[in-house]
Amino acid sequence: MKNLLTKLKNNQKLCYDEFLFLLDNRELFADEIAKMARQTQRQNFGNKVFLRGLIEFGNCCQNDCYYCGIRKSNKNAQRYRLDKEQILSCCKVGYQVGYRTFVLQSGEDAFFTTDKITDIVKSIKTNFPDCAVTLSVGERPKSDYQAWHDAGADRYLLRHETADQNHYALLHPDDMSWQNRMDCLQNLRDIGYQVGCGIMVGSPYQTNEHIAKDLVFMQQFAPEMVGIGPFIPHNDTPFANCKSGSVELTLFLLSLVRVILPDVLLPATTALGTADKDGRERGILAGANVCMPNLSPQHAKQKYTLYNDKLCSGAESADEHEQLKTKLKNIGYDVVTNRGDHKKFIQEGKTDV
Ligand code: 5AD
């Protein structure tokens, strides 16, 4: 046990069996790993938290993921799309409050063609040249990813959901492929995006063996960003009766990821904030260093329901933004107004601001 902690402290890589041992015995390791995570966070980021303004610009989705509330078969979902002007006005409000990254997320929706998204990215970059744009619009051909990168998109979030192919098949219908998801992540990396992968904690059928595989994958892929939140069931999905993922395991994994990927940009996710009223703060204290408040218009927020009772408070007003600042201040953290790129990209001069 000491041996494993020493390895972690010395930034040595762990193998699958070692991760599995940590997970199977996590009550023995949790305090020490949380402490290491806080130290690493402090060394690399001080008490700074980066903000990303999330814009959920559409909930139409052609996929039928068994866990997700906006899956195509959910006839109860009220579908919407924001147009470019609506998206730009979200950015404008966000910019005034201090956001310098906009995350554009939607379902997988062919309506948003290569050119439409290119146009949206270009418009944001023209109007807000000192801001980073993150896309999160799912699996697309490499040529789309390239076009959007050429248009100025900086980062891309695409959770791998699970590093185990069989587990993937239990969460997704047959027309979705784990290999394609992995290929997309590699394509994004090859093009030069800052890339984010990630998982839901406690998704149906998930075991510690699966999570150990996720950790091996993340350690090797070394993404610039990692999204980790608890699974929360949605009433209108095949997983309606499954139980939510554990908040405590989520916090443990945030800490572990902070330790194995010291520079990673790691959000305290909305799902964590939904599962526990202090979830976001606890996430930051566990080693997360990013908050992603919602800048979408109220009507959109209410319809972008990936899971039951999803938090739909945001920071679209100066007031709510101040409340968030105060909450973070109360646990000893300050928000920063800059793009918050990954260190590797700043060092390599790959960021233009
Ligand atoms: N609970 C928690 N997270 C979910 N996501 C989708 N559905 C749920 C759910 N029911 C996550 C997925 C996806 C991201 C956008 O939201 O991991 O990649």
Coordinates of C-alpha atoms and ligand atoms in Angstrom, one line a residue:
M1 CA 0.0 0.0 0.0
K2 CA 2.8 2.4 0.9
N3 CA 4.5 1.4 -2.3
L4 CA 1.5 2.5 -4.3
L5 CA 1.3 5.8 -2.6
T6 CA 5.0 6.4 -3.1
K7 CA 4.6 5.6 -6.8
L8 CA 1.8 8.1 -7.1
K9 CA 3.8 10.7 -5.3
N10 CA 6.8 10.2 -7.6
N11 CA 4.6 10.5 -10.7
Q12 CA 5.2 6.9 -11.7
K13 CA 2.7 5.2 -13.9
L14 CA 0.4 2.6 -12.3
C15 CA -0.7 -0.6 -14.1
Y16 CA -4.2 -2.0 -14.3
D17 CA -3.8 -4.3 -11.2
E18 CA -2.5 -1.4 -9.1
F19 CA -5.4 0.9 -10.1
L20 CA -7.8 -2.0 -9.3
F21 CA -6.2 -2.5 -5.9
L22 CA -6.7 1.2 -5.2
L23 CA -10.3 1.0 -6.1
D24 CA -11.0 -2.2 -4.3
N25 CA -9.5 -0.7 -1.1
R26 CA -10.3 2.9 -1.5
E27 CA -11.3 3.5 2.1
L28 CA -7.7 2.8 3.0
F29 CA -6.3 5.3 0.4
A30 CA -9.0 7.9 0.1
D31 CA -7.6 10.4 2.7
E32 CA -4.1 10.2 1.5
I33 CA -5.0 10.5 -2.1
A34 CA -7.3 13.5 -1.4
K35 CA -4.4 15.1 0.4
M36 CA -2.0 14.5 -2.5
A37 CA -4.6 15.9 -4.9
R38 CA -4.9 19.1 -2.9
Q39 CA -1.2 19.5 -2.8
T40 CA -0.8 18.9 -6.6
Q41 CA -3.7 21.3 -7.3
R42 CA -2.1 24.0 -5.1
Q43 CA 1.4 23.6 -6.6
N44 CA 0.1 23.8 -10.2
F45 CA -2.8 26.2 -9.9
G46 CA -2.6 27.9 -6.5
N47 CA -6.1 28.7 -5.4
K48 CA -7.4 29.5 -8.9
V49 CA -10.5 28.1 -10.5
F50 CA -11.1 28.5 -14.2
L51 CA -14.6 29.2 -15.5
R52 CA -16.1 28.0 -18.7
G53 CA -19.5 29.3 -20.0
L54 CA -21.6 26.4 -21.1
I55 CA -24.0 27.0 -24.0
E56 CA -26.3 24.1 -24.6
F57 CA -27.3 25.1 -28.1
G58 CA -29.5 22.2 -29.1
N59 CA -31.0 19.0 -27.6
C60 CA -31.9 17.2 -30.8
C61 CA -30.0 13.9 -30.9
Q62 CA -29.8 11.1 -33.5
N63 CA -28.3 8.7 -30.9
D64 CA -30.1 6.5 -28.5
C65 CA -27.7 6.1 -25.6
Y66 CA -29.6 4.1 -22.9
Y67 CA -28.6 6.5 -20.1
C68 CA -29.3 9.9 -21.7
G69 CA -32.5 12.0 -21.4
I70 CA -32.1 13.6 -24.8
R71 CA -31.8 10.2 -26.6
K72 CA -33.7 10.1 -29.9
S73 CA -36.4 7.7 -28.6
N74 CA -37.5 10.0 -25.8
K75 CA -40.7 11.4 -27.1
N76 CA -41.2 13.4 -24.0
A77 CA -38.2 15.6 -24.6
Q78 CA -39.1 19.0 -25.9
R79 CA -36.6 19.6 -28.7
Y80 CA -35.0 23.0 -29.4
R81 CA -32.1 24.5 -31.3
L82 CA -30.5 27.9 -30.8
D83 CA -29.5 29.9 -33.8
K84 CA -26.3 31.8 -34.3
E85 CA -27.6 35.1 -33.0
Q86 CA -29.0 33.4 -29.9
I87 CA -25.6 31.7 -29.3
L88 CA -23.8 35.0 -29.8
S89 CA -26.0 36.8 -27.3
C90 CA -25.2 34.1 -24.7
C91 CA -21.5 34.8 -25.4
K92 CA -22.0 38.5 -25.1
V93 CA -23.6 38.2 -21.7
G94 CA -21.0 35.8 -20.6
Y95 CA -18.1 37.9 -21.8
Q96 CA -19.4 40.9 -19.8
V97 CA -19.4 38.9 -16.7
G98 CA -15.8 37.6 -17.3
Y99 CA -16.0 34.4 -19.3
R100 CA -13.1 33.8 -21.7
T101 CA -14.1 30.2 -22.7
F102 CA -17.4 29.2 -24.3
V103 CA -18.3 25.6 -24.4
L104 CA -20.8 24.8 -27.2
Q105 CA -22.6 21.6 -26.5
S106 CA -25.5 19.8 -28.2
G107 CA -26.9 16.4 -29.1
E108 CA -25.5 14.8 -32.2
D109 CA -27.5 16.6 -34.7
A110 CA -27.0 16.5 -38.5
F111 CA -29.0 19.7 -38.8
F112 CA -25.8 21.4 -37.6
T113 CA -23.8 20.7 -40.7
T114 CA -20.0 21.2 -41.0
D115 CA -20.6 24.6 -42.5
K116 CA -23.1 25.8 -39.8
I117 CA -20.8 25.0 -37.0
T118 CA -17.8 26.5 -38.9
D119 CA -19.8 29.6 -39.2
I120 CA -20.8 29.7 -35.5
V121 CA -17.2 29.2 -34.5
K122 CA -15.9 31.9 -36.8
S123 CA -18.5 34.3 -35.6
I124 CA -17.6 33.8 -31.9
K125 CA -13.9 34.1 -32.7
T126 CA -14.5 37.3 -34.7
N127 CA -16.6 38.9 -32.0
F128 CA -14.6 37.6 -29.0
P129 CA -11.0 37.2 -30.3
D130 CA -9.6 36.7 -26.8
C131 CA -11.8 33.8 -26.0
A132 CA -11.3 30.1 -26.4
V133 CA -14.0 28.0 -28.0
T134 CA -14.7 24.4 -26.9
L135 CA -16.9 22.2 -29.0
S136 CA -18.8 19.2 -27.6
V137 CA -21.1 17.9 -30.4
G138 CA -20.2 14.3 -30.5
E139 CA -18.7 11.9 -33.0
R140 CA -18.1 13.4 -36.4
P141 CA -15.8 12.7 -39.4
K142 CA -12.2 13.9 -39.0
S143 CA -12.8 16.4 -41.8
D144 CA -15.4 18.1 -39.7
Y145 CA -13.1 18.3 -36.7
Q146 CA -10.4 19.7 -39.0
A147 CA -12.7 22.3 -40.5
W148 CA -13.8 23.5 -37.1
H149 CA -10.2 23.6 -35.8
D150 CA -9.3 25.6 -38.9
A151 CA -12.1 28.0 -38.1
G152 CA -10.6 28.6 -34.7
A153 CA -12.1 26.0 -32.3
D154 CA -9.5 25.3 -29.6
R155 CA -10.8 22.4 -27.5
Y156 CA -13.1 19.4 -27.8
L157 CA -14.9 17.4 -25.2
L158 CA -15.9 13.9 -26.1
R159 CA -16.3 11.5 -23.1
H160 CA -15.1 8.0 -23.9
E161 CA -17.8 6.9 -21.4
T162 CA -16.0 3.6 -20.7
A163 CA -12.7 2.2 -21.8
D164 CA -14.2 -1.3 -21.9
Q165 CA -15.7 -2.3 -25.2
N166 CA -18.2 -4.7 -23.7
H167 CA -19.3 -2.2 -21.1
Y168 CA -19.8 0.3 -23.9
A169 CA -22.1 -2.1 -25.7
L170 CA -24.3 -2.3 -22.6
L171 CA -24.7 1.5 -22.5
H172 CA -25.3 2.1 -26.2
P173 CA -27.3 0.5 -29.0
D174 CA -25.6 -1.6 -31.7
D175 CA -25.3 1.2 -34.1
M176 CA -22.8 3.0 -31.9
S177 CA -19.2 1.8 -31.7
W178 CA -16.6 2.1 -29.0
Q179 CA -13.9 1.9 -31.6
N180 CA -15.4 4.9 -33.4
R181 CA -15.5 6.9 -30.2
M182 CA -11.8 6.1 -29.6
D183 CA -10.9 6.9 -33.2
C184 CA -12.6 10.3 -32.8
L185 CA -10.6 11.1 -29.7
Q186 CA -7.4 10.2 -31.6
N187 CA -8.4 12.3 -34.6
L188 CA -9.1 15.3 -32.3
R189 CA -5.6 14.8 -30.7
D190 CA -3.9 14.5 -34.1
I191 CA -5.5 17.7 -35.4
G192 CA -4.2 19.6 -32.4
Y193 CA -7.2 20.2 -30.2
Q194 CA -6.9 20.3 -26.4
V195 CA -9.0 17.1 -25.9
G196 CA -11.3 16.1 -23.1
C197 CA -12.4 12.5 -22.4
G198 CA -14.3 11.2 -19.4
I199 CA -16.8 8.9 -17.8
M200 CA -19.9 8.7 -15.7
V201 CA -19.3 7.2 -12.3
G202 CA -21.7 4.4 -11.4
S203 CA -23.1 4.0 -14.8
P204 CA -25.2 0.8 -15.1
Y205 CA -23.1 -2.4 -15.1
Q206 CA -19.9 -0.5 -14.2
T207 CA -17.4 -2.4 -12.1
N208 CA -14.1 -1.4 -10.5
E209 CA -12.4 -3.4 -13.3
H210 CA -14.0 -1.0 -15.8
I211 CA -12.8 2.0 -13.9
A212 CA -9.3 0.6 -13.6
K213 CA -9.3 0.4 -17.4
D214 CA -10.5 4.0 -17.6
L215 CA -7.6 5.1 -15.4
V216 CA -5.1 3.2 -17.5
F217 CA -6.6 4.7 -20.6
M218 CA -6.5 8.3 -19.2
Q219 CA -3.0 7.9 -17.9
Q220 CA -1.8 6.8 -21.3
F221 CA -3.9 9.1 -23.5
A222 CA -3.1 12.0 -21.2
P223 CA -6.0 14.2 -22.2
E224 CA -5.9 18.0 -21.5
M225 CA -9.3 17.8 -19.9
V226 CA -11.3 15.1 -18.1
G227 CA -15.0 15.1 -17.3
I228 CA -16.1 12.9 -14.4
G229 CA -19.6 13.0 -12.9
P230 CA -21.9 10.6 -11.2
F231 CA -24.5 8.8 -13.4
I232 CA -28.0 10.0 -12.5
P233 CA -31.0 8.2 -14.0
H234 CA -33.5 9.9 -16.2
N235 CA -37.1 8.8 -16.0
D236 CA -37.7 8.5 -19.7
T237 CA -34.8 6.2 -20.4
P238 CA -34.3 2.4 -20.2
F239 CA -32.1 3.0 -17.2
A240 CA -34.9 4.9 -15.3
N241 CA -34.8 2.5 -12.4
C242 CA -31.0 2.2 -12.0
K243 CA -29.4 3.8 -9.1
S244 CA -27.3 7.0 -9.1
G245 CA -23.5 6.8 -9.0
S246 CA -21.7 7.4 -5.7
V247 CA -20.7 11.0 -4.9
E248 CA -17.9 9.7 -2.7
L249 CA -16.4 7.5 -5.5
T250 CA -16.7 10.5 -7.9
L251 CA -14.7 12.6 -5.4
F252 CA -12.1 9.8 -5.0
L253 CA -11.7 9.6 -8.8
L254 CA -11.4 13.4 -9.2
S255 CA -8.5 13.2 -6.7
L256 CA -6.9 10.3 -8.3
V257 CA -7.1 11.9 -11.8
R258 CA -5.6 15.1 -10.4
V259 CA -2.6 13.0 -9.0
I260 CA -2.0 11.0 -12.2
L261 CA -2.5 13.9 -14.6
P262 CA -1.2 16.9 -12.5
D263 CA -1.9 19.6 -15.1
V264 CA -5.3 18.4 -16.3
L265 CA -8.2 20.7 -16.5
L266 CA -10.8 19.0 -14.4
P267 CA -14.3 20.4 -13.9
A268 CA -16.5 19.9 -10.9
T269 CA -19.4 18.8 -13.0
T270 CA -23.1 19.8 -13.1
A271 CA -23.9 16.1 -12.4
L272 CA -21.8 16.3 -9.2
G273 CA -23.6 19.5 -8.2
T274 CA -26.9 17.8 -8.9
A275 CA -26.2 14.7 -6.9
D276 CA -25.0 16.7 -3.8
K277 CA -25.9 20.2 -3.0
D278 CA -22.3 21.0 -2.1
G279 CA -21.0 18.7 -4.9
R280 CA -19.3 21.4 -6.9
E281 CA -17.4 22.8 -3.9
R282 CA -16.5 19.3 -2.8
G283 CA -15.3 18.6 -6.3
I284 CA -13.0 21.6 -6.2
L285 CA -11.7 20.6 -2.8
A286 CA -11.0 17.1 -4.1
G287 CA -8.8 18.5 -6.9
A288 CA -11.0 19.8 -9.6
N289 CA -10.1 23.3 -11.0
V290 CA -12.8 24.2 -13.4
C291 CA -16.4 25.3 -13.1
M292 CA -18.8 25.3 -16.0
P293 CA -21.8 27.4 -15.3
N294 CA -24.6 27.4 -17.7
L295 CA -25.0 30.4 -20.0
S296 CA -27.9 29.0 -22.0
P297 CA -31.2 30.8 -22.0
Q298 CA -33.6 29.6 -19.3
H299 CA -36.0 27.8 -21.7
A300 CA -33.0 25.9 -23.2
K301 CA -31.6 24.9 -19.8
Q302 CA -34.9 23.4 -18.8
K303 CA -35.1 21.3 -21.9
Y304 CA -31.5 20.1 -21.9
T305 CA -32.3 17.4 -19.4
L306 CA -29.7 14.6 -19.6
Y307 CA -30.8 13.2 -16.2
N308 CA -33.5 13.8 -13.5
D309 CA -33.4 17.1 -11.6
K310 CA -30.4 18.5 -13.5
L311 CA -29.3 21.7 -12.0
C312 CA -30.4 24.5 -14.1
S313 CA -29.2 27.5 -12.2
G314 CA -26.6 29.2 -14.1
A315 CA -24.5 32.3 -14.2
E316 CA -26.1 34.1 -17.0
S317 CA -26.7 37.1 -14.8
A318 CA -24.1 39.2 -13.0
D319 CA -25.9 38.3 -9.8
E320 CA -25.6 34.6 -10.1
H321 CA -22.0 35.0 -11.1
E322 CA -21.3 36.9 -7.9
Q323 CA -23.0 34.1 -6.0
L324 CA -20.7 31.5 -7.5
K325 CA -17.6 33.7 -6.8
T326 CA -18.7 33.9 -3.2
K327 CA -19.3 30.2 -2.9
L328 CA -15.8 29.5 -4.1
K329 CA -14.3 32.3 -2.0
N330 CA -15.8 30.7 1.0
I331 CA -13.8 27.5 0.4
G332 CA -10.7 29.5 -0.3
Y333 CA -10.7 29.8 -4.1
D334 CA -10.6 32.7 -6.6
V335 CA -12.0 32.6 -10.1
V336 CA -9.7 33.8 -12.9
T337 CA -10.7 35.7 -16.0
N338 CA -8.5 34.2 -18.7
R339 CA -8.8 31.4 -21.2
G340 CA -7.2 28.9 -18.9
D341 CA -5.5 26.8 -21.6
H342 CA -3.6 23.6 -20.7
K343 CA 0.0 24.3 -19.7
K344 CA 1.4 22.1 -22.5
F345 CA -0.3 24.3 -25.1
I346 CA 0.8 27.5 -23.5
Q347 CA 4.4 26.2 -23.3
E348 CA 4.4 25.1 -26.8
G349 CA 3.1 28.4 -28.0
K350 CA 0.0 26.8 -29.5
T351 CA -2.4 29.2 -28.1
D352 CA -2.8 32.5 -29.9
V353 CA -3.7 34.7 -26.9
Ligands
5AD1 N1 -26.2 11.0 -15.9 C1 -25.0 11.6 -15.8 N2 -24.3 12.0 -16.9 C2 -24.9 11.8 -18.1 N3 -24.5 12.1 -19.3 C3 -25.4 11.7 -20.2 N4 -26.5 11.2 -19.6 C4 -26.2 11.2 -18.2 C5 -26.8 10.8 -17.1 N5 -28.0 10.2 -17.1 C6 -23.1 12.6 -19.6 C7 -22.4 11.7 -20.6 C8 -22.2 12.6 -21.8 C9 -22.2 14.0 -21.2 C10 -22.6 15.1 -22.1 O1 -23.2 13.9 -20.2 O2 -21.2 11.2 -20.1 O3 -21.0 12.4 -22.5

